[in-house]
Amino acid sequence: IPCEEGYRDSTPDLVIHLDRRLVMADLTSAYDAGDDQTTFTLPYAALGAIAVTTAGALLPTVTDATVYLVVAGDQTASTGFIGFEYEARYRLTEFVAKETSRGKYADAQQLPAGSLTIRHLTITTARSSYFTAEVGQTYRDTYTYTFTGALVGTADDILGSPSFDWRSVRIPIMCRANEMVLELVNDSYLPFSLLNAEWQGDIHRRR
């Protein structure tokens, strides 16, 4: 993927995130009209590879044997990329409650010992289409919440195409801060940009 500032694969805000990414137009391709499918010859083993258009549409894979990736339809003139999806994982550090000291050189200091319970986390995303939030707690099952970027009732959401949005997403937690593990995960080719995160909770001070 080109690394220059502001790079996009297509208008307005899409970058296709694939490992070992190849441009479809640079590959040898052959269309079989009888089976209505296109075969791409890759420079590496095709097992697990996918094909995605520059608009973000995933092309249906027929087979991915040896070095040949076969997709449905005539894709010889399609613009897009071939590669492997990979997992990006971001773990948030433990949440702590702080208070600002008074005076000329005021700074934030962690509150004395107490029990902090996190109610929920609100994260703000930019140009994001997919991610999951995995909320784990000591001695309890991990809960997974999925964000797809789609918003019911909006004209921009087209069936079969990824949705991109700038939005605040609220994630329920309800557990003690020192027992919580929270990870934001993206294992797809779709973009995810985290701007900031804000939590709300209750703290019980020991006396």
Coordinates of N, CA and C in Angstrom, one line a residue:
I1 N 0.9 -1.2 0.0 CA 0.0 0.0 0.0 C 0.9 1.2 0.0
P2 N 0.7 2.2 -0.9 CA 1.5 3.4 -0.9 C 1.3 4.1 0.4
C3 N 2.4 4.7 0.9 CA 2.4 5.3 2.3 C 2.4 6.9 2.2
E4 N 2.2 7.5 1.1 CA 2.2 8.9 1.1 C 0.9 9.5 1.8
E5 N 1.1 10.7 2.3 CA 0.0 11.3 3.1 C -1.2 11.5 2.2
G6 N -2.4 11.2 2.8 CA -3.6 11.4 2.1 C -4.0 10.4 1.0
Y7 N -3.2 9.3 0.8 CA -3.4 8.4 -0.2 C -4.8 7.7 -0.1
R8 N -5.5 7.5 -1.2 CA -6.7 6.8 -1.3 C -6.7 5.9 -2.5
D9 N -7.4 4.8 -2.4 CA -7.5 3.9 -3.6 C -8.6 4.3 -4.5
S10 N -9.6 5.0 -3.9 CA -10.8 5.5 -4.7 C -11.4 6.7 -4.0
T11 N -12.2 7.4 -4.7 CA -12.9 8.5 -4.1 C -14.1 8.0 -3.3
P12 N -14.4 8.5 -2.1 CA -13.7 9.6 -1.5 C -12.6 9.2 -0.5
D13 N -12.9 8.1 0.3 CA -12.0 7.8 1.4 C -11.6 6.4 1.6
L14 N -11.5 5.6 0.6 CA -11.3 4.2 0.8 C -9.9 3.8 0.5
V15 N -9.3 3.0 1.4 CA -8.0 2.3 1.2 C -8.3 0.8 1.4
I16 N -7.9 0.0 0.5 CA -8.1 -1.5 0.6 C -6.9 -2.0 1.4
H17 N -7.1 -2.6 2.6 CA -6.0 -3.1 3.4 C -5.9 -4.6 3.2
L18 N -4.8 -4.9 2.4 CA -4.5 -6.3 2.2 C -3.0 -6.5 2.3
D19 N -2.7 -7.7 2.9 CA -1.3 -8.1 2.9 C -0.9 -8.7 1.6
R20 N 0.4 -8.4 1.2 CA 0.9 -8.9 -0.1 C 0.0 -8.5 -1.3
R21 N -0.4 -7.2 -1.2 CA -1.4 -6.7 -2.1 C -0.9 -6.6 -3.6
L22 N -1.7 -7.0 -4.5 CA -1.4 -7.0 -5.9 C -2.4 -6.2 -6.7
V23 N -2.1 -5.5 -7.7 CA -3.0 -4.8 -8.6 C -3.5 -5.8 -9.6
M24 N -4.9 -5.9 -9.7 CA -5.4 -6.9 -10.6 C -5.0 -6.7 -12.0
A25 N -4.9 -5.4 -12.5 CA -4.5 -5.1 -13.9 C -3.1 -5.5 -14.2
D26 N -2.2 -5.7 -13.2 CA -0.9 -6.1 -13.4 C -0.7 -7.7 -13.5
L27 N -1.8 -8.4 -13.3 CA -1.7 -9.9 -13.3 C -2.3 -10.4 -14.6
T28 N -1.8 -11.6 -14.9 CA -2.3 -12.4 -16.0 C -3.7 -12.9 -15.7
S29 N -4.7 -12.6 -16.5 CA -6.1 -13.1 -16.2 C -6.7 -13.7 -17.5
A30 N -7.6 -14.6 -17.2 CA -8.3 -15.3 -18.4 C -9.8 -15.5 -18.0
Y31 N -10.6 -15.2 -18.9 CA -12.1 -15.3 -18.6 C -12.6 -16.6 -19.3
D32 N -13.4 -17.4 -18.6 CA -14.0 -18.6 -19.1 C -15.5 -18.3 -19.3
A33 N -16.0 -18.0 -20.5 CA -17.3 -17.6 -20.7 C -18.3 -18.8 -20.4
G34 N -17.8 -20.0 -20.6 CA -18.7 -21.2 -20.3 C -19.1 -21.3 -18.8
D35 N -18.1 -21.1 -17.9 CA -18.3 -21.1 -16.5 C -18.6 -19.7 -15.9
D36 N -18.4 -18.7 -16.7 CA -18.6 -17.3 -16.2 C -17.7 -17.0 -15.0
Q37 N -16.4 -17.2 -15.2 CA -15.5 -17.0 -14.1 C -14.1 -16.6 -14.7
T38 N -13.4 -15.8 -13.9 CA -12.1 -15.3 -14.3 C -11.0 -15.9 -13.4
T39 N -9.9 -16.3 -14.1 CA -8.7 -16.9 -13.3 C -7.6 -15.9 -13.4
F40 N -7.1 -15.6 -12.2 CA -5.9 -14.7 -12.0 C -4.7 -15.6 -11.6
T41 N -3.6 -15.4 -12.3 CA -2.3 -16.1 -11.9 C -1.5 -15.2 -11.0
L42 N -1.2 -15.7 -9.8 CA -0.5 -15.0 -8.8 C 0.9 -15.4 -8.7
P43 N 1.8 -14.5 -8.2 CA 3.2 -14.9 -8.0 C 3.5 -15.6 -6.7
Y44 N 2.4 -16.0 -6.0 CA 2.6 -16.8 -4.7 C 1.3 -17.7 -4.6
A45 N 1.3 -18.6 -3.6 CA 0.2 -19.5 -3.4 C -1.1 -18.7 -3.1
A46 N -2.1 -19.1 -3.8 CA -3.4 -18.4 -3.8 C -4.3 -18.7 -2.6
L47 N -3.9 -19.8 -1.9 CA -4.8 -20.2 -0.8 C -5.1 -19.1 0.2
G48 N -6.4 -18.7 0.4 CA -6.7 -17.7 1.3 C -6.8 -16.3 0.7
A49 N -6.4 -16.1 -0.5 CA -6.4 -14.8 -1.1 C -7.8 -14.4 -1.5
I50 N -8.0 -13.1 -1.6 CA -9.3 -12.5 -2.0 C -9.1 -11.4 -3.0
A51 N -10.2 -11.1 -3.7 CA -10.1 -10.0 -4.7 C -11.2 -9.0 -4.4
V52 N -10.7 -7.7 -4.4 CA -11.6 -6.6 -4.0 C -11.5 -5.5 -5.0
T53 N -12.6 -4.9 -5.4 CA -12.6 -3.8 -6.3 C -12.2 -2.6 -5.6
T54 N -11.8 -1.5 -6.4 CA -11.4 -0.3 -5.8 C -12.5 0.4 -5.1
A55 N -13.8 0.0 -5.4 CA -14.9 0.6 -4.7 C -15.2 -0.1 -3.4
G56 N -14.4 -1.2 -3.1 CA -14.6 -1.9 -1.8 C -15.5 -3.1 -1.9
A57 N -15.9 -3.6 -3.1 CA -16.8 -4.7 -3.2 C -15.9 -6.0 -3.3
L58 N -16.3 -7.0 -2.5 CA -15.6 -8.3 -2.4 C -16.1 -9.2 -3.6
L59 N -15.2 -9.6 -4.4 CA -15.6 -10.5 -5.5 C -15.7 -11.9 -5.0
P60 N -16.7 -12.6 -5.4 CA -16.9 -14.0 -4.9 C -15.8 -14.9 -5.4
T61 N -15.2 -15.6 -4.5 CA -14.1 -16.6 -4.9 C -14.7 -18.0 -5.2
V62 N -14.3 -18.5 -6.4 CA -14.7 -19.8 -6.8 C -13.7 -20.9 -6.2
T63 N -12.4 -20.7 -6.6 CA -11.4 -21.6 -6.0 C -10.1 -20.8 -5.8
D64 N -9.2 -21.3 -4.9 CA -7.9 -20.6 -4.7 C -6.8 -21.6 -4.6
A65 N -6.7 -22.5 -5.6 CA -5.8 -23.6 -5.6 C -4.5 -23.2 -6.2
T66 N -3.4 -23.8 -5.8 CA -2.0 -23.5 -6.2 C -1.8 -22.0 -6.4
V67 N -1.4 -21.5 -7.6 CA -1.2 -20.1 -7.8 C -2.3 -19.4 -8.5
Y68 N -3.5 -20.1 -8.6 CA -4.6 -19.5 -9.4 C -5.8 -19.2 -8.4
L69 N -6.2 -17.9 -8.6 CA -7.4 -17.4 -7.9 C -8.5 -17.3 -8.9
V70 N -9.6 -18.0 -8.7 CA -10.7 -18.0 -9.6 C -11.9 -17.3 -9.0
V71 N -12.4 -16.2 -9.6 CA -13.5 -15.4 -9.1 C -14.6 -15.5 -10.1
A72 N -15.8 -15.2 -9.6 CA -17.0 -15.3 -10.4 C -17.1 -14.1 -11.4
G73 N -17.7 -14.3 -12.6 CA -17.9 -13.2 -13.5 C -16.7 -12.8 -14.3
D74 N -16.9 -11.9 -15.3 CA -15.8 -11.4 -16.1 C -15.1 -10.2 -15.4
Q75 N -14.0 -10.5 -14.9 CA -13.3 -9.4 -14.1 C -12.0 -9.0 -14.8
T76 N -11.8 -9.3 -16.1 CA -10.6 -9.0 -16.8 C -10.4 -7.5 -16.9
A77 N -11.5 -6.7 -16.9 CA -11.3 -5.3 -17.0 C -11.6 -4.6 -15.7
S78 N -11.8 -5.3 -14.6 CA -12.1 -4.7 -13.3 C -10.8 -4.1 -12.7
T79 N -11.0 -3.0 -12.0 CA -9.9 -2.4 -11.3 C -10.1 -2.8 -9.8
G80 N -9.0 -3.3 -9.2 CA -9.0 -3.7 -7.8 C -7.7 -4.3 -7.4
F81 N -7.8 -5.1 -6.3 CA -6.6 -5.6 -5.7 C -6.8 -7.1 -5.3
I82 N -5.7 -7.8 -5.2 CA -5.8 -9.2 -4.7 C -4.7 -9.3 -3.6
G83 N -5.1 -10.0 -2.5 CA -4.1 -10.1 -1.4 C -4.8 -10.9 -0.3
F84 N -4.2 -10.8 0.9 CA -4.7 -11.5 2.1 C -5.2 -10.6 3.2
E85 N -6.3 -10.9 3.8 CA -6.7 -10.1 4.9 C -5.8 -10.4 6.1
Y86 N -5.6 -9.4 7.0 CA -4.8 -9.6 8.2 C -5.5 -9.0 9.3
E87 N -5.1 -9.3 10.5 CA -5.7 -8.8 11.7 C -4.9 -7.7 12.4
A88 N -5.6 -6.6 12.6 CA -5.0 -5.5 13.4 C -5.8 -5.4 14.7
R89 N -5.0 -5.4 15.8 CA -5.6 -5.5 17.1 C -5.0 -4.4 18.0
Y90 N -5.9 -3.6 18.7 CA -5.4 -2.5 19.5 C -6.0 -2.7 20.9
R91 N -5.1 -2.9 21.9 CA -5.6 -3.1 23.3 C -5.5 -1.8 24.1
L92 N -6.6 -1.4 24.7 CA -6.5 -0.2 25.5 C -5.9 -0.5 26.9
T93 N -5.2 0.5 27.4 CA -4.6 0.3 28.7 C -5.6 0.4 29.8
E94 N -5.3 0.0 31.0 CA -6.3 0.1 32.1 C -6.7 1.5 32.3
F95 N -8.0 1.7 32.5 CA -8.6 3.0 32.8 C -8.4 3.3 34.3
V96 N -8.0 4.6 34.5 CA -7.8 5.1 35.9 C -8.5 6.4 36.0
A97 N -8.9 6.7 37.2 CA -9.6 8.0 37.5 C -8.5 9.0 38.0
K98 N -8.6 10.2 37.4 CA -7.6 11.2 37.8 C -8.3 12.5 38.2
E99 N -7.7 13.4 38.9 CA -8.2 14.7 39.2 C -7.1 15.7 39.0
T100 N -7.5 16.9 38.6 CA -6.5 18.0 38.4 C -6.2 18.7 39.6
S101 N -4.9 18.8 40.0 CA -4.5 19.6 41.1 C -4.6 21.1 40.9
R102 N -4.7 21.9 41.9 CA -4.8 23.3 41.8 C -3.4 23.9 42.0
G103 N -3.3 25.1 41.4 CA -2.0 25.8 41.6 C -1.4 26.2 40.2
K104 N -0.3 26.8 40.3 CA 0.3 27.3 39.1 C 0.8 26.2 38.2
Y105 N 1.2 25.1 38.8 CA 1.7 24.0 38.0 C 0.8 22.8 38.1
A106 N -0.5 23.1 37.8 CA -1.5 22.0 37.9 C -1.3 20.9 37.0
D107 N -1.5 19.7 37.4 CA -1.4 18.5 36.6 C -2.4 17.5 37.1
A108 N -2.6 16.4 36.3 CA -3.6 15.4 36.6 C -2.9 14.3 37.4
Q109 N -3.5 14.0 38.6 CA -3.0 13.0 39.5 C -4.0 11.9 39.6
Q110 N -3.5 10.6 39.7 CA -4.4 9.5 39.9 C -5.0 9.6 41.3
L111 N -6.3 9.3 41.4 CA -7.0 9.3 42.7 C -6.5 8.2 43.6
P112 N -6.6 8.4 44.9 CA -6.1 7.4 45.8 C -6.9 6.1 45.6
A113 N -6.4 5.1 46.3 CA -7.0 3.7 46.1 C -8.5 3.7 46.2
G114 N -9.2 3.0 45.3 CA -10.6 2.9 45.3 C -11.0 1.9 44.3
S115 N -12.3 1.6 44.2 CA -12.8 0.7 43.2 C -13.5 1.4 42.1
L116 N -13.0 1.3 40.8 CA -13.5 1.9 39.7 C -14.2 0.9 38.8
T117 N -15.5 1.2 38.6 CA -16.3 0.4 37.7 C -16.7 1.1 36.4
I118 N -16.3 0.6 35.3 CA -16.6 1.2 34.0 C -18.0 0.9 33.5
R119 N -18.8 1.9 33.2 CA -20.1 1.6 32.7 C -20.1 1.4 31.2
H120 N -19.5 2.3 30.5 CA -19.5 2.1 29.0 C -18.3 3.0 28.5
L121 N -18.0 2.7 27.2 CA -16.9 3.4 26.5 C -17.5 3.9 25.2
T122 N -17.2 5.2 24.9 CA -17.7 5.8 23.7 C -16.4 6.1 22.9
I123 N -16.3 5.6 21.7 CA -15.2 5.8 20.8 C -15.7 6.6 19.6
T124 N -14.8 7.5 19.1 CA -15.2 8.2 17.9 C -14.3 7.7 16.7
T125 N -14.9 7.4 15.6 CA -14.2 6.8 14.5 C -14.3 7.8 13.3
A126 N -13.4 7.6 12.4 CA -13.3 8.4 11.1 C -13.1 7.5 9.9
R127 N -13.9 7.7 8.9 CA -13.8 6.9 7.7 C -13.7 5.4 8.0
S128 N -14.6 4.9 8.8 CA -14.5 3.5 9.3 C -15.6 2.7 8.7
S129 N -15.3 1.5 8.4 CA -16.3 0.6 7.8 C -16.5 -0.7 8.6
Y130 N -15.6 -1.1 9.4 CA -15.7 -2.3 10.1 C -14.7 -2.4 11.2
F131 N -15.2 -2.9 12.4 CA -14.3 -3.3 13.5 C -15.1 -4.1 14.5
T132 N -14.5 -4.8 15.4 CA -15.2 -5.4 16.5 C -14.5 -4.9 17.8
A133 N -15.3 -4.9 18.9 CA -14.8 -4.6 20.2 C -15.0 -5.8 21.0
E134 N -13.9 -6.3 21.6 CA -13.9 -7.5 22.4 C -13.7 -7.1 23.9
V135 N -14.7 -7.3 24.7 CA -14.7 -6.9 26.1 C -14.5 -8.1 26.9
G136 N -13.4 -8.3 27.6 CA -13.1 -9.4 28.4 C -13.0 -9.0 29.9
Q137 N -13.4 -9.9 30.8 CA -13.3 -9.7 32.2 C -12.8 -11.0 32.9
T138 N -12.1 -10.8 34.0 CA -11.6 -11.9 34.7 C -12.7 -12.9 35.1
Y139 N -12.6 -14.2 34.8 CA -13.5 -15.2 35.2 C -14.8 -15.1 34.5
R140 N -14.9 -14.4 33.4 CA -16.1 -14.2 32.6 C -15.9 -14.4 31.1
D141 N -16.9 -14.7 30.4 CA -16.7 -14.8 28.9 C -16.5 -13.5 28.3
T142 N -15.8 -13.5 27.1 CA -15.6 -12.3 26.4 C -16.8 -12.0 25.5
Y143 N -17.2 -10.7 25.5 CA -18.4 -10.3 24.7 C -17.8 -9.5 23.5
T144 N -18.4 -9.8 22.3 CA -17.9 -9.1 21.1 C -19.0 -8.3 20.5
Y145 N -18.7 -7.0 20.2 CA -19.7 -6.1 19.6 C -19.1 -5.7 18.2
T146 N -19.9 -5.7 17.2 CA -19.5 -5.5 15.8 C -20.0 -4.2 15.3
F147 N -19.2 -3.4 14.7 CA -19.5 -2.2 14.0 C -19.3 -2.4 12.5
T148 N -20.3 -2.0 11.7 CA -20.2 -2.2 10.2 C -20.2 -0.9 9.5
G149 N -20.4 0.2 10.1 CA -20.5 1.5 9.4 C -21.9 1.8 8.8
A150 N -22.7 0.7 8.7 CA -24.0 0.9 8.1 C -25.0 1.6 9.1
L151 N -25.8 2.4 8.6 CA -26.8 3.1 9.4 C -28.1 3.0 8.7
V152 N -29.1 2.4 9.3 CA -30.4 2.1 8.7 C -31.1 3.4 8.4
G153 N -31.6 3.5 7.1 CA -32.4 4.7 6.7 C -31.6 5.8 6.1
T154 N -30.3 5.6 5.8 CA -29.5 6.6 5.1 C -29.3 6.2 3.7
A155 N -29.3 7.2 2.8 CA -29.3 7.0 1.4 C -27.9 6.6 0.9
D156 N -26.9 6.8 1.7 CA -25.5 6.4 1.3 C -25.2 5.0 1.4
D157 N -26.0 4.2 2.2 CA -25.8 2.8 2.4 C -26.4 2.0 1.2
I158 N -25.6 1.4 0.4 CA -26.0 0.7 -0.8 C -25.7 -0.8 -0.5
L159 N -26.7 -1.7 -0.8 CA -26.6 -3.1 -0.6 C -25.5 -3.6 -1.4
G160 N -24.6 -4.4 -0.8 CA -23.4 -5.0 -1.5 C -22.2 -4.1 -1.5
S161 N -22.3 -2.9 -1.0 CA -21.1 -2.0 -0.9 C -20.8 -1.6 0.5
P162 N -19.6 -1.4 0.9 CA -19.2 -1.1 2.2 C -19.7 0.4 2.5
S163 N -20.0 0.6 3.8 CA -20.4 1.9 4.2 C -19.3 2.5 5.1
F164 N -19.1 3.9 4.9 CA -18.1 4.6 5.6 C -18.7 5.7 6.4
D165 N -18.3 5.9 7.6 CA -18.9 6.9 8.5 C -18.0 7.5 9.5
W166 N -18.2 8.7 9.9 CA -17.6 9.3 11.0 C -18.7 9.3 12.1
R167 N -18.4 8.5 13.2 CA -19.5 8.3 14.1 C -18.9 8.0 15.5
S168 N -19.7 8.3 16.5 CA -19.4 7.9 17.9 C -20.1 6.6 18.2
V169 N -19.4 5.6 18.7 CA -20.0 4.3 19.0 C -19.9 4.0 20.5
R170 N -21.0 3.6 21.1 CA -21.1 3.3 22.5 C -21.0 1.8 22.7
I171 N -20.0 1.4 23.6 CA -19.8 0.0 23.9 C -20.1 -0.2 25.4
P172 N -21.1 -1.1 25.7 CA -21.4 -1.4 27.1 C -20.3 -2.2 27.7
I173 N -19.9 -2.0 29.0 CA -18.9 -2.7 29.7 C -19.3 -3.3 31.0
M174 N -19.6 -2.4 32.0 CA -20.1 -2.8 33.3 C -19.2 -3.8 34.0
C175 N -18.0 -3.4 34.2 CA -17.1 -4.3 35.0 C -16.0 -3.4 35.6
R176 N -15.3 -4.0 36.6 CA -14.2 -3.2 37.3 C -13.1 -3.0 36.3
A177 N -12.5 -1.8 36.4 CA -11.4 -1.4 35.5 C -10.2 -2.3 35.6
N178 N -9.9 -2.8 36.7 CA -8.6 -3.6 36.9 C -8.9 -5.1 36.5
E179 N -10.1 -5.4 36.1 CA -10.4 -6.8 35.7 C -10.8 -6.8 34.2
M180 N -10.7 -5.7 33.6 CA -11.2 -5.6 32.2 C -10.1 -5.6 31.2
V181 N -10.3 -6.3 30.1 CA -9.5 -6.3 28.9 C -10.3 -5.9 27.7
L182 N -10.0 -4.8 27.1 CA -10.8 -4.3 25.9 C -9.9 -4.1 24.7
E183 N -10.2 -4.8 23.6 CA -9.5 -4.8 22.4 C -10.4 -4.4 21.2
L184 N -9.9 -3.5 20.4 CA -10.5 -3.2 19.1 C -9.8 -3.9 18.0
V185 N -10.6 -4.7 17.2 CA -10.0 -5.6 16.2 C -10.6 -5.4 14.9
N186 N -9.7 -5.4 13.9 CA -10.2 -5.3 12.5 C -9.4 -6.4 11.7
D187 N -10.1 -7.5 11.3 CA -9.5 -8.6 10.5 C -10.0 -8.6 9.1
S188 N -10.5 -7.5 8.6 CA -11.0 -7.4 7.2 C -10.2 -6.4 6.4
Y189 N -10.5 -6.3 5.1 CA -9.8 -5.4 4.2 C -10.3 -4.0 4.4
L190 N -11.4 -3.8 5.1 CA -12.0 -2.5 5.2 C -11.3 -1.6 6.2
P191 N -11.5 -0.2 6.1 CA -10.7 0.7 6.9 C -11.3 0.9 8.3
F192 N -10.5 1.2 9.3 CA -10.9 1.6 10.6 C -9.9 2.6 11.2
S193 N -10.4 3.8 11.6 CA -9.6 4.9 12.1 C -10.2 5.3 13.5
L194 N -9.4 5.2 14.5 CA -9.9 5.6 15.8 C -9.4 7.0 16.2
L195 N -10.3 7.9 16.5 CA -9.9 9.3 16.8 C -9.7 9.5 18.3
N196 N -10.7 9.0 19.1 CA -10.5 9.2 20.5 C -11.5 8.2 21.2
A197 N -11.3 8.1 22.5 CA -12.2 7.2 23.4 C -12.5 7.9 24.7
E198 N -13.7 7.8 25.2 CA -14.1 8.4 26.4 C -14.9 7.4 27.2
W199 N -14.5 7.2 28.5 CA -15.3 6.3 29.3 C -16.1 7.0 30.4
Q200 N -17.1 6.3 30.9 CA -17.9 6.8 32.0 C -18.0 5.6 33.0
G201 N -17.9 6.0 34.3 CA -17.9 4.9 35.3 C -18.2 5.5 36.7
D202 N -18.1 4.6 37.7 CA -18.3 5.0 39.1 C -17.1 4.6 39.9
I203 N -16.7 5.5 40.8 CA -15.6 5.2 41.6 C -16.0 5.2 43.1
H204 N -15.6 4.2 43.8 CA -16.0 4.1 45.3 C -14.7 4.2 46.0
R205 N -14.5 5.3 46.8 CA -13.3 5.6 47.5 C -13.3 4.9 48.8
R206 N -12.2 4.3 49.2 CA -12.0 3.7 50.5 C -11.7 4.8 51.6
R207 N -12.4 4.6 52.7 CA -12.2 5.6 53.8 C -11.5 5.0 55.0

